[in-house]
Short mmCIF file of C-alpha atoms in Angstrom, two decimals:
data_model
loop_
_atom_site.label_atom_id
_atom_site.label_comp_id
_atom_site.label_asym_id
_atom_site.label_seq_id
_atom_site.Cartn_x
_atom_site.Cartn_y
_atom_site.Cartn_z
CA MET A 1 0.00 0.00 0.00
CA PHE A 2 0.96 3.64 -0.48
CA ASP A 3 2.15 4.88 2.93
CA ASN A 4 0.76 8.26 4.03
CA ASN A 5 4.33 9.28 4.86
CA SER A 6 5.49 8.47 1.33
CA THR A 7 5.49 10.65 -1.74
CA ARG A 8 4.49 9.82 -5.29
CA ARG A 9 8.18 9.61 -6.17
CA SER A 10 8.91 7.07 -3.43
CA PHE A 11 5.88 5.00 -4.51
CA LEU A 12 7.18 4.90 -8.08
CA ARG A 13 10.63 3.91 -6.87
CA GLN A 14 9.17 1.04 -4.85
CA SER A 15 6.83 -0.37 -7.48
CA ALA A 16 6.78 -1.08 -11.20
CA LEU A 17 3.05 -0.44 -11.57
CA GLY A 18 1.95 2.08 -14.15
CA ILE A 19 5.35 3.13 -15.40
CA GLY A 20 7.94 1.55 -17.63
CA PRO A 21 11.51 1.05 -16.41
CA ALA A 22 12.90 3.48 -18.99
CA ALA A 23 10.51 6.25 -17.99
CA LEU A 24 11.21 5.62 -14.31
CA LEU A 25 14.95 5.81 -14.90
CA SER A 26 14.51 9.12 -16.74
CA LEU A 27 12.51 10.61 -13.84
CA LEU A 28 14.94 9.48 -11.19
CA SER A 29 17.97 10.64 -13.18
CA ARG A 30 16.57 14.13 -13.46
CA ASP A 31 15.97 14.32 -9.73
CA ALA A 32 19.39 12.90 -8.92
CA SER A 33 21.15 15.38 -11.18
CA ALA A 34 19.67 18.28 -9.23
CA ASP A 35 20.42 16.87 -5.77
CA GLY A 36 23.94 18.30 -5.51
CA LEU A 37 24.11 21.79 -4.07
CA GLY A 38 26.54 23.05 -6.69
CA GLU A 39 25.18 21.12 -9.67
CA GLY A 40 22.61 22.11 -12.28
CA VAL A 41 20.54 20.03 -14.63
CA ILE A 42 22.31 21.40 -17.71
CA SER A 43 25.52 19.39 -17.89
CA LYS A 44 26.51 20.78 -21.29
CA PRO A 45 25.58 24.35 -22.36
CA HIS A 46 23.56 24.74 -25.54
CA PHE A 47 25.84 27.61 -26.60
CA LYS A 48 29.16 28.93 -25.48
CA PRO A 49 28.44 30.82 -22.22
CA ARG A 50 29.34 34.50 -22.23
CA VAL A 51 28.59 35.33 -18.59
CA LYS A 52 28.84 33.60 -15.20
CA ARG A 53 26.84 35.90 -12.98
CA VAL A 54 24.14 38.59 -12.93
CA ILE A 55 23.67 41.72 -10.88
CA HIS A 56 20.18 43.11 -11.25
CA LEU A 57 19.85 46.71 -10.08
CA CYS A 58 16.07 46.89 -9.82
CA MET A 59 14.79 50.45 -9.68
CA ALA A 60 11.51 49.53 -8.03
CA GLY A 61 8.54 51.79 -8.66
CA GLY A 62 8.94 52.45 -12.36
CA PRO A 63 11.64 54.98 -13.31
CA SER A 64 10.64 57.61 -15.83
CA HIS A 65 12.50 56.93 -19.07
CA LEU A 66 11.87 60.58 -19.92
CA GLU A 67 14.03 61.77 -17.02
CA THR A 68 16.74 59.11 -17.37
CA PHE A 69 17.60 57.64 -20.77
CA ASP A 70 15.03 58.69 -23.41
CA GLU A 71 15.34 62.27 -24.64
CA LYS A 72 12.21 63.64 -26.30
CA PRO A 73 12.53 67.19 -27.73
CA THR A 74 9.08 66.98 -29.32
CA LEU A 75 7.46 66.24 -25.97
CA ARG A 76 9.31 69.19 -24.48
CA LYS A 77 7.92 71.50 -27.17
CA MET A 78 4.40 70.16 -26.61
CA HIS A 79 4.48 70.64 -22.83
CA GLY A 80 1.03 71.55 -21.52
CA LYS A 81 -0.74 70.78 -24.80
CA PRO A 82 -3.13 67.84 -25.36
CA MET A 83 -1.56 64.47 -26.09
CA PRO A 84 -2.31 63.25 -29.62
CA GLU A 85 -5.43 61.10 -29.37
CA SER A 86 -4.00 58.84 -32.06
CA LEU A 87 -1.51 57.59 -29.46
CA THR A 88 -3.73 57.32 -26.40
CA LYS A 89 -7.21 56.35 -27.63
CA GLY A 90 -8.22 52.92 -26.38
CA GLN A 91 -4.90 52.37 -24.61
CA GLN A 92 -4.53 51.04 -21.06
CA ILE A 93 -3.91 53.76 -18.48
CA ALA A 94 -3.43 53.28 -14.75
CA GLN A 95 -4.70 56.31 -12.79
CA LEU A 96 -5.42 58.83 -15.54
CA GLN A 97 -8.65 57.25 -16.76
CA GLY A 98 -11.20 59.85 -17.74
CA ARG A 99 -8.84 62.76 -17.26
CA GLU A 100 -7.62 65.29 -19.80
CA LEU A 101 -4.30 63.97 -21.08
CA LYS A 102 -1.75 66.73 -21.44
CA CYS A 103 1.88 66.48 -22.54
CA PHE A 104 4.39 66.74 -19.73
CA GLY A 105 7.81 67.68 -21.03
CA PRO A 106 11.10 66.24 -19.71
CA GLN A 107 12.07 68.02 -16.50
CA PHE A 108 15.82 68.02 -17.16
CA ASP A 109 18.24 68.51 -20.00
CA PHE A 110 20.11 65.63 -21.61
CA GLU A 111 23.81 65.59 -22.40
CA SER A 112 26.13 63.55 -24.61
CA TYR A 113 28.54 61.28 -22.73
CA GLY A 114 31.58 59.27 -23.73
CA GLU A 115 33.06 58.71 -27.14
CA SER A 116 29.80 57.08 -28.15
CA GLY A 117 27.87 60.25 -27.40
CA GLN A 118 25.08 58.44 -25.57
CA ARG A 119 22.35 60.89 -24.58
CA ILE A 120 21.65 60.59 -20.86
CA CYS A 121 19.80 62.86 -18.45
CA SER A 122 22.09 65.46 -16.86
CA GLN A 123 21.05 64.24 -13.40
CA PHE A 124 23.14 61.09 -13.97
CA PRO A 125 26.67 62.36 -14.74
CA HIS A 126 28.37 59.39 -13.05
CA ILE A 127 26.44 56.91 -15.16
CA GLY A 128 27.31 59.16 -18.07
CA SER A 129 30.98 58.58 -17.26
CA VAL A 130 30.54 54.87 -18.08
CA ALA A 131 28.37 55.47 -21.15
CA ASP A 132 30.84 53.60 -23.36
CA ASP A 133 30.56 50.52 -21.13
CA VAL A 134 26.78 50.13 -21.25
CA CYS A 135 23.98 49.60 -23.73
CA ILE A 136 20.71 51.46 -23.33
CA ILE A 137 17.54 49.77 -24.57
CA ARG A 138 14.97 52.48 -25.25
CA SER A 139 12.18 50.26 -26.57
CA MET A 140 11.20 48.01 -23.66
CA HIS A 141 7.53 47.20 -23.19
CA THR A 142 5.55 45.00 -20.81
CA ASP A 143 2.00 43.77 -20.17
CA GLN A 144 1.26 44.70 -16.55
CA ILE A 145 0.47 48.25 -15.49
CA ASN A 146 0.46 47.83 -11.70
CA HIS A 147 3.60 47.39 -9.60
CA ASP A 148 3.30 43.92 -8.11
CA PRO A 149 2.18 42.04 -11.24
CA ALA A 150 4.70 44.01 -13.31
CA HIS A 151 7.51 43.00 -10.95
CA THR A 152 6.23 39.43 -11.02
CA LEU A 153 6.24 39.42 -14.82
CA PHE A 154 9.75 40.84 -15.02
CA ASN A 155 11.10 38.42 -12.43
CA THR A 156 9.28 35.23 -13.40
CA GLY A 157 8.05 35.66 -16.97
CA SER A 158 4.43 35.51 -15.80
CA SER A 159 2.12 37.87 -13.96
CA GLN A 160 0.70 34.88 -12.06
CA SER A 161 2.25 34.24 -8.69
CA GLY A 162 3.89 30.89 -8.07
CA ARG A 163 6.34 30.76 -10.97
CA PRO A 164 10.11 30.52 -10.39
CA SER A 165 12.14 33.73 -10.54
CA MET A 166 14.82 34.11 -13.19
CA GLY A 167 17.53 33.73 -10.56
CA SER A 168 15.99 30.43 -9.46
CA TRP A 169 15.86 29.23 -13.06
CA LEU A 170 19.58 29.93 -13.43
CA LEU A 171 20.48 28.08 -10.24
CA TYR A 172 18.32 25.14 -11.30
CA GLY A 173 19.98 25.00 -14.70
CA LEU A 174 23.58 25.79 -13.82
CA GLY A 175 23.93 25.26 -10.08
CA GLN A 176 26.00 27.55 -7.89
CA GLU A 177 29.72 28.15 -7.60
CA CYS A 178 29.99 28.91 -3.87
CA ASP A 179 29.35 26.50 -1.01
CA ASP A 180 29.43 28.91 1.93
CA LEU A 181 26.93 31.47 0.63
CA PRO A 182 23.60 31.18 -1.19
CA GLY A 183 23.83 31.24 -4.98
CA TYR A 184 21.06 33.86 -5.16
CA VAL A 185 21.06 36.86 -2.78
CA VAL A 186 18.63 39.78 -2.55
CA LEU A 187 19.27 43.20 -0.98
CA THR A 188 16.80 46.06 -0.60
CA SER A 189 17.09 49.77 0.15
CA VAL A 190 14.59 52.57 0.56
CA GLY A 191 15.04 55.98 -1.02
CA LYS A 192 13.89 59.38 0.21
CA GLY A 193 12.19 60.55 -2.98
CA GLY A 194 8.88 59.16 -4.26
CA GLN A 195 6.75 56.38 -2.83
CA SER A 196 8.48 53.24 -1.55
CA GLN A 197 6.38 50.45 -2.98
CA PRO A 198 6.48 47.17 -1.02
CA ILE A 199 8.41 44.26 -2.54
CA ALA A 200 7.06 40.77 -1.94
CA ALA A 201 9.40 37.84 -1.28
CA ARG A 202 7.70 35.92 -4.10
CA GLN A 203 9.73 38.05 -6.50
CA TRP A 204 12.75 35.88 -5.69
CA HIS A 205 10.90 32.67 -4.89
CA SER A 206 11.65 29.31 -6.52
CA GLY A 207 7.97 28.70 -7.34
CA PHE A 208 7.44 25.07 -8.30
CA LEU A 209 11.18 24.40 -8.45
CA PRO A 210 12.77 22.83 -5.34
CA SER A 211 13.10 25.50 -2.67
CA ARG A 212 16.90 25.24 -2.61
CA TYR A 213 16.89 27.49 -5.68
CA GLN A 214 15.04 30.46 -4.20
CA GLY A 215 16.75 33.73 -3.40
CA VAL A 216 17.85 34.56 0.12
CA GLN A 217 17.25 38.10 1.37
CA PHE A 218 20.13 39.62 3.32
CA GLN A 219 19.41 42.45 5.72
CA ALA A 220 21.03 45.71 4.65
CA THR A 221 21.82 46.77 8.23
CA GLY A 222 22.83 44.86 11.34
CA SER A 223 23.10 41.10 11.06
CA PRO A 224 22.69 40.31 7.34
CA VAL A 225 21.07 36.93 8.01
CA LEU A 226 18.67 36.59 10.91
CA TYR A 227 19.10 33.74 13.42
CA LEU A 228 22.47 32.81 11.96
CA THR A 229 24.66 33.49 15.00
CA ARG A 230 25.42 30.66 17.38
CA PRO A 231 23.58 30.86 20.75
CA ASP A 232 25.60 31.86 23.78
CA GLY A 233 27.18 28.88 25.50
CA VAL A 234 27.15 26.69 22.40
CA SER A 235 30.57 25.89 20.93
CA MET A 236 31.24 25.20 17.27
CA PRO A 237 31.96 21.47 17.89
CA GLN A 238 28.67 21.19 19.79
CA GLN A 239 26.76 22.82 16.98
CA ARG A 240 28.56 20.63 14.44
CA ARG A 241 27.37 17.53 16.29
CA LEU A 242 23.83 18.91 16.42
CA VAL A 243 23.78 19.63 12.69
CA ASP A 244 25.21 16.19 11.92
CA THR A 245 22.58 14.50 14.07
CA VAL A 246 19.70 16.44 12.51
CA ASN A 247 20.99 15.71 9.03
CA GLN A 248 21.36 12.03 9.86
CA LEU A 249 17.70 11.94 10.87
CA ASN A 250 16.72 13.81 7.72
CA ARG A 251 18.69 11.39 5.52
CA GLY A 252 16.99 8.46 7.19
CA PHE A 253 13.58 9.95 6.41
CA ASP A 254 14.70 10.78 2.87
CA ASP A 255 15.64 7.12 2.33
CA LEU A 256 11.98 6.34 2.99
CA VAL A 257 10.11 9.07 1.11
CA HIS A 258 12.72 10.41 -1.37
CA ASP A 259 11.46 13.98 -1.11
CA PRO A 260 13.73 16.62 -2.76
CA GLU A 261 12.70 19.12 -0.09
CA ILE A 262 14.48 16.98 2.51
CA ALA A 263 17.69 17.22 0.48
CA THR A 264 17.12 20.97 0.45
CA ARG A 265 16.73 20.99 4.23
CA ILE A 266 19.97 19.06 4.67
CA GLY A 267 21.82 21.40 2.33
CA GLN A 268 20.50 24.50 4.08
CA TYR A 269 21.56 23.24 7.51
CA GLU A 270 25.06 22.77 6.13
CA MET A 271 24.97 26.13 4.35
CA ALA A 272 23.86 27.96 7.50
CA PHE A 273 26.67 26.33 9.49
CA ARG A 274 29.28 27.48 6.96
CA MET A 275 27.72 30.94 6.69
CA GLN A 276 28.48 31.57 10.34
CA THR A 277 32.08 31.98 9.21
CA SER A 278 31.64 33.45 5.74
CA VAL A 279 29.00 36.13 6.43
CA PRO A 280 30.90 38.12 9.12
CA GLY A 281 33.87 38.35 6.77
CA LEU A 282 31.59 39.41 3.95
CA MET A 283 30.30 42.31 6.03
CA ASP A 284 33.76 43.47 7.15
CA PHE A 285 34.13 46.67 5.14
CA THR A 286 37.34 47.62 6.97
CA LYS A 287 39.22 45.65 4.32
CA GLU A 288 38.05 48.07 1.61
CA SER A 289 40.33 50.95 0.74
CA LYS A 290 39.41 54.53 1.50
CA GLU A 291 39.38 55.23 -2.24
CA THR A 292 36.86 52.46 -2.85
CA MET A 293 34.55 53.65 -0.10
CA GLU A 294 34.69 57.20 -1.41
CA ALA A 295 34.05 56.03 -4.96
CA TYR A 296 30.82 54.33 -3.89
CA GLY A 297 29.93 57.15 -1.53
CA THR A 298 29.31 54.97 1.53
CA LYS A 299 30.82 53.91 4.83
CA GLY A 300 29.30 50.46 4.39
CA GLY A 301 26.61 48.60 6.28
CA ASP A 302 24.23 51.55 6.50
CA GLY A 303 21.41 50.06 4.42
CA THR A 304 21.76 52.51 1.54
CA TYR A 305 21.78 51.63 -2.13
CA ALA A 306 25.45 52.63 -2.26
CA SER A 307 26.33 50.26 0.56
CA ASN A 308 24.37 47.47 -1.13
CA CYS A 309 26.23 48.04 -4.40
CA LEU A 310 29.53 47.55 -2.60
CA LEU A 311 28.20 44.49 -0.81
CA ALA A 312 26.97 43.14 -4.14
CA ARG A 313 30.46 43.33 -5.58
CA ARG A 314 31.77 41.40 -2.59
CA LEU A 315 29.07 38.76 -3.11
CA LEU A 316 30.02 38.37 -6.76
CA GLU A 317 33.65 37.96 -5.75
CA GLN A 318 32.63 35.09 -3.46
CA GLY A 319 30.94 33.24 -6.31
CA VAL A 320 27.29 34.22 -5.83
CA ARG A 321 25.66 33.74 -9.22
CA PHE A 322 22.65 36.08 -9.01
CA VAL A 323 22.43 39.26 -6.94
CA GLN A 324 19.39 41.55 -6.91
CA LEU A 325 19.35 45.04 -5.46
CA TYR A 326 15.90 46.60 -5.06
CA HIS A 327 15.93 50.36 -4.58
CA ARG A 328 12.40 51.38 -3.61
CA ALA A 329 12.23 55.03 -4.62
CA TRP A 330 10.87 55.47 -8.15
CA ASP A 331 7.07 55.74 -7.87
CA HIS A 332 6.88 59.40 -8.85
CA HIS A 333 3.18 60.22 -9.23
CA GLY A 334 3.86 63.76 -8.02
CA ASN A 335 6.76 66.21 -7.84
CA ILE A 336 8.78 64.13 -10.27
CA LYS A 337 11.35 66.88 -10.73
CA GLY A 338 12.22 67.15 -7.04
CA SER A 339 12.00 63.39 -6.50
CA ILE A 340 14.30 62.58 -9.42
CA GLU A 341 16.86 65.03 -8.07
CA ILE A 342 16.87 63.06 -4.80
CA THR A 343 16.76 59.57 -6.28
CA ALA A 344 19.40 60.28 -8.91
CA LYS A 345 21.88 61.23 -6.19
CA GLU A 346 21.08 58.00 -4.36
CA VAL A 347 21.88 55.71 -7.30
CA ASP A 348 24.05 57.56 -9.82
CA GLN A 349 27.45 57.54 -8.12
CA ALA A 350 27.24 54.03 -6.71
CA THR A 351 26.03 52.47 -9.97
CA ALA A 352 28.95 53.94 -11.89
CA ALA A 353 31.37 53.01 -9.10
CA LEU A 354 30.14 49.42 -9.22
CA ILE A 355 30.76 49.21 -12.96
CA LYS A 356 34.24 50.69 -12.65
CA ASP A 357 35.05 48.45 -9.68
CA LEU A 358 33.96 45.31 -11.50
CA LYS A 359 36.10 46.31 -14.48
CA GLN A 360 39.13 46.97 -12.31
CA ARG A 361 38.81 43.58 -10.62
CA GLY A 362 38.33 41.65 -13.85
CA LEU A 363 34.72 40.72 -13.05
CA TYR A 364 32.94 42.87 -15.61
CA ASP A 365 33.86 40.74 -18.61
CA ASP A 366 31.77 37.76 -17.49
CA THR A 367 29.07 39.60 -15.52
CA LEU A 368 25.72 40.79 -16.84
CA LEU A 369 24.59 44.04 -15.22
CA VAL A 370 20.93 45.04 -15.51
CA PHE A 371 19.62 48.46 -14.43
CA GLY A 372 15.93 49.30 -14.74
CA GLY A 373 12.43 49.02 -13.34
CA GLU A 374 9.21 47.13 -13.91
CA PHE A 375 7.82 49.75 -16.33
CA GLY A 376 8.17 53.44 -17.24
CA ARG A 377 6.13 56.60 -16.69
CA THR A 378 3.60 58.38 -18.86
CA PRO A 379 4.47 61.29 -21.17
CA MET A 380 1.19 62.73 -19.88
CA ALA A 381 1.04 64.79 -16.70
CA GLN A 382 -0.37 63.49 -13.45
CA GLY A 383 -0.28 66.79 -11.65
CA SER A 384 3.45 67.39 -11.23
CA GLY A 385 4.27 63.71 -11.74
CA ARG A 386 3.77 60.81 -14.13
CA ASP A 387 1.54 57.73 -14.04
CA HIS A 388 2.54 54.09 -14.65
CA HIS A 389 3.34 53.30 -18.28
CA ILE A 390 3.90 49.98 -20.09
CA LYS A 391 4.04 50.82 -23.80
CA GLY A 392 7.63 52.07 -23.84
CA PHE A 393 10.45 52.49 -21.32
CA SER A 394 14.22 52.14 -20.98
CA MET A 395 16.65 49.68 -19.45
CA MET A 396 20.45 49.70 -19.21
CA LEU A 397 22.60 46.61 -19.69
CA GLY A 398 26.32 46.25 -19.11
CA GLY A 399 29.09 43.68 -18.94
CA GLY A 400 31.64 42.20 -21.26
CA ALA A 401 29.05 40.28 -23.27
CA ILE A 402 27.10 43.47 -24.04
CA GLN A 403 28.05 45.99 -26.70
CA GLY A 404 29.04 49.11 -24.80
CA GLY A 405 28.33 52.60 -26.06
CA LYS A 406 25.28 51.39 -27.95
CA SER A 407 21.66 52.46 -27.95
CA TYR A 408 19.05 49.98 -29.11
CA GLY A 409 15.48 50.68 -30.14
CA THR A 410 13.42 53.84 -29.90
CA THR A 411 10.05 55.07 -28.73
CA ASP A 412 7.92 57.49 -30.74
CA ASP A 413 8.48 61.25 -30.60
CA PHE A 414 6.40 61.51 -27.42
CA GLY A 415 8.06 58.61 -25.64
CA TYR A 416 4.69 56.85 -25.56
CA ALA A 417 5.23 53.52 -27.32
CA ALA A 418 8.14 51.39 -28.50
CA ALA A 419 8.53 52.19 -32.19
CA GLU A 420 11.78 50.69 -33.50
CA ASN A 421 13.10 47.29 -32.38
CA PRO A 422 10.61 46.74 -29.54
CA VAL A 423 11.89 44.50 -26.73
CA HIS A 424 9.41 42.62 -24.56
CA VAL A 425 10.28 41.25 -21.13
CA ARG A 426 10.22 37.75 -22.70
CA ASP A 427 12.93 38.85 -25.14
CA PHE A 428 15.05 40.02 -22.23
CA HIS A 429 14.66 36.64 -20.54
CA ALA A 430 15.57 34.78 -23.73
CA THR A 431 18.67 36.96 -24.09
CA LEU A 432 19.61 36.47 -20.43
CA LEU A 433 19.52 32.69 -20.77
CA HIS A 434 21.38 32.83 -24.09
CA LEU A 435 24.27 34.69 -22.47
CA PHE A 436 24.55 31.83 -19.98
CA GLY A 437 24.67 29.33 -22.83
CA ILE A 438 21.03 28.23 -22.47
CA ASP A 439 18.49 27.94 -25.28
CA HIS A 440 15.27 29.19 -23.68
CA ARG A 441 13.22 26.86 -25.91
CA ARG A 442 15.05 23.80 -24.57
CA PHE A 443 15.04 24.73 -20.88
CA SER A 444 11.88 23.68 -19.07
CA TYR A 445 10.53 22.03 -15.93
CA LYS A 446 7.58 19.66 -15.89
CA PHE A 447 4.93 20.68 -13.37
CA GLN A 448 1.32 19.53 -13.20
CA GLY A 449 1.74 17.79 -16.55
CA LEU A 450 3.05 20.86 -18.38
CA ASP A 451 6.54 21.85 -19.50
CA PHE A 452 7.05 25.34 -18.08
CA ARG A 453 9.69 27.77 -19.34
CA LEU A 454 10.91 31.13 -18.08
CA THR A 455 9.92 32.64 -21.43
CA GLY A 456 6.49 31.00 -21.42
CA VAL A 457 4.62 29.80 -24.50
CA GLU A 458 4.49 33.07 -26.43
CA GLU A 459 7.17 34.05 -28.92
CA ALA A 460 10.45 35.31 -27.46
CA HIS A 461 13.60 36.41 -29.29
CA VAL A 462 17.25 36.64 -28.34
CA ILE A 463 18.33 40.24 -29.04
CA LYS A 464 21.62 39.34 -30.69
CA GLU A 465 22.29 42.95 -31.70
CA LEU A 466 23.06 43.68 -28.04
CA ILE A 467 25.72 41.00 -27.74
CA ALA A 468 29.35 41.93 -28.20
#
């Protein structure tokens, strides 16, 4: 009989009913290949990998492309005049339904930076200093007009909760390179300009993948990982014996039910034990030079975006494959001019310092850097701010695999909709996987009888024009 304490997998392993030996072997082999902490299910890349790691600088709240990377002289000239109805009629709008739609010109000048002459808002001179090292996509578009589903779509490829995040997909496919830190780490910071939208932990969840692949949030101040320190009066050998005993019990239960979540539990006990040594060293900023600290504009460990950028570089150095930094400061429904002035100072210097630091340390060549939000902002006024906008926005990519000094795609003259070389979020995901040597069409996970992919079932394209 099928024991209540057993799983479907253990039942199949213990009987030959209803499944052929070849099919059973295939199922078990897939599970076994993913059991190792540092191993992925893709033993041989589909293409030659170009990158080893990702740092995603998520500007949460929806940065205005019109005050960052997308210069629109026509919109400036039309400031205060009605938006052309040919652009807006019948289109999805978030909070401006039923209101008179008036053009709202860019609030700052743009300048040319670098030998490439990339046009970037004057509020971001530090990012301008690395203009030749980055590519700006000006034709992004997405499907979700509210924050949480838009974040979910960007992170998981679906607006439905419960799907694995892109970082989890990468760990599942390729495994992780470090054994004393998680392979996927998340950091958050809160800005002083604009609304600070909440960020749900499901944005870095593993979904239906085994939970060992989900992201781990580090605290930006104080102890980076809660409940990690050893209790007073407990020595390391004592704790080692405790961990060994617990794992022995877990392995005994796993021999019975063969549940991958038990293997995850064992691995996390071991990881937590090793992190008691690795994490304090990770947070020791005294080893950084004065010049480095000044370049980032932080003293370290203060919970700011600048501090998190420096910590992110240290995580990448330790072999963490996927690092996400959420800066919650970009929801500028009002006073966008004053808010951008604040937020730009919070992110501009540290972002450029991170790029320069990675280059100096030889990490930039095989790192993919992503800078952007879940959507853009409307060219129409919402008082003194801008509403959510999905038809066209900008994103910045960097790293050795990306063509630096390049602009890709355009929006129309009003910055309303992607016009030339539109890039959907699915296209970004396909390109991300391609840079890791993965064909998005051949990378799936069977769940509830379906083969799920990060890029979903709709058409997705690798943007090869971005690749160096």
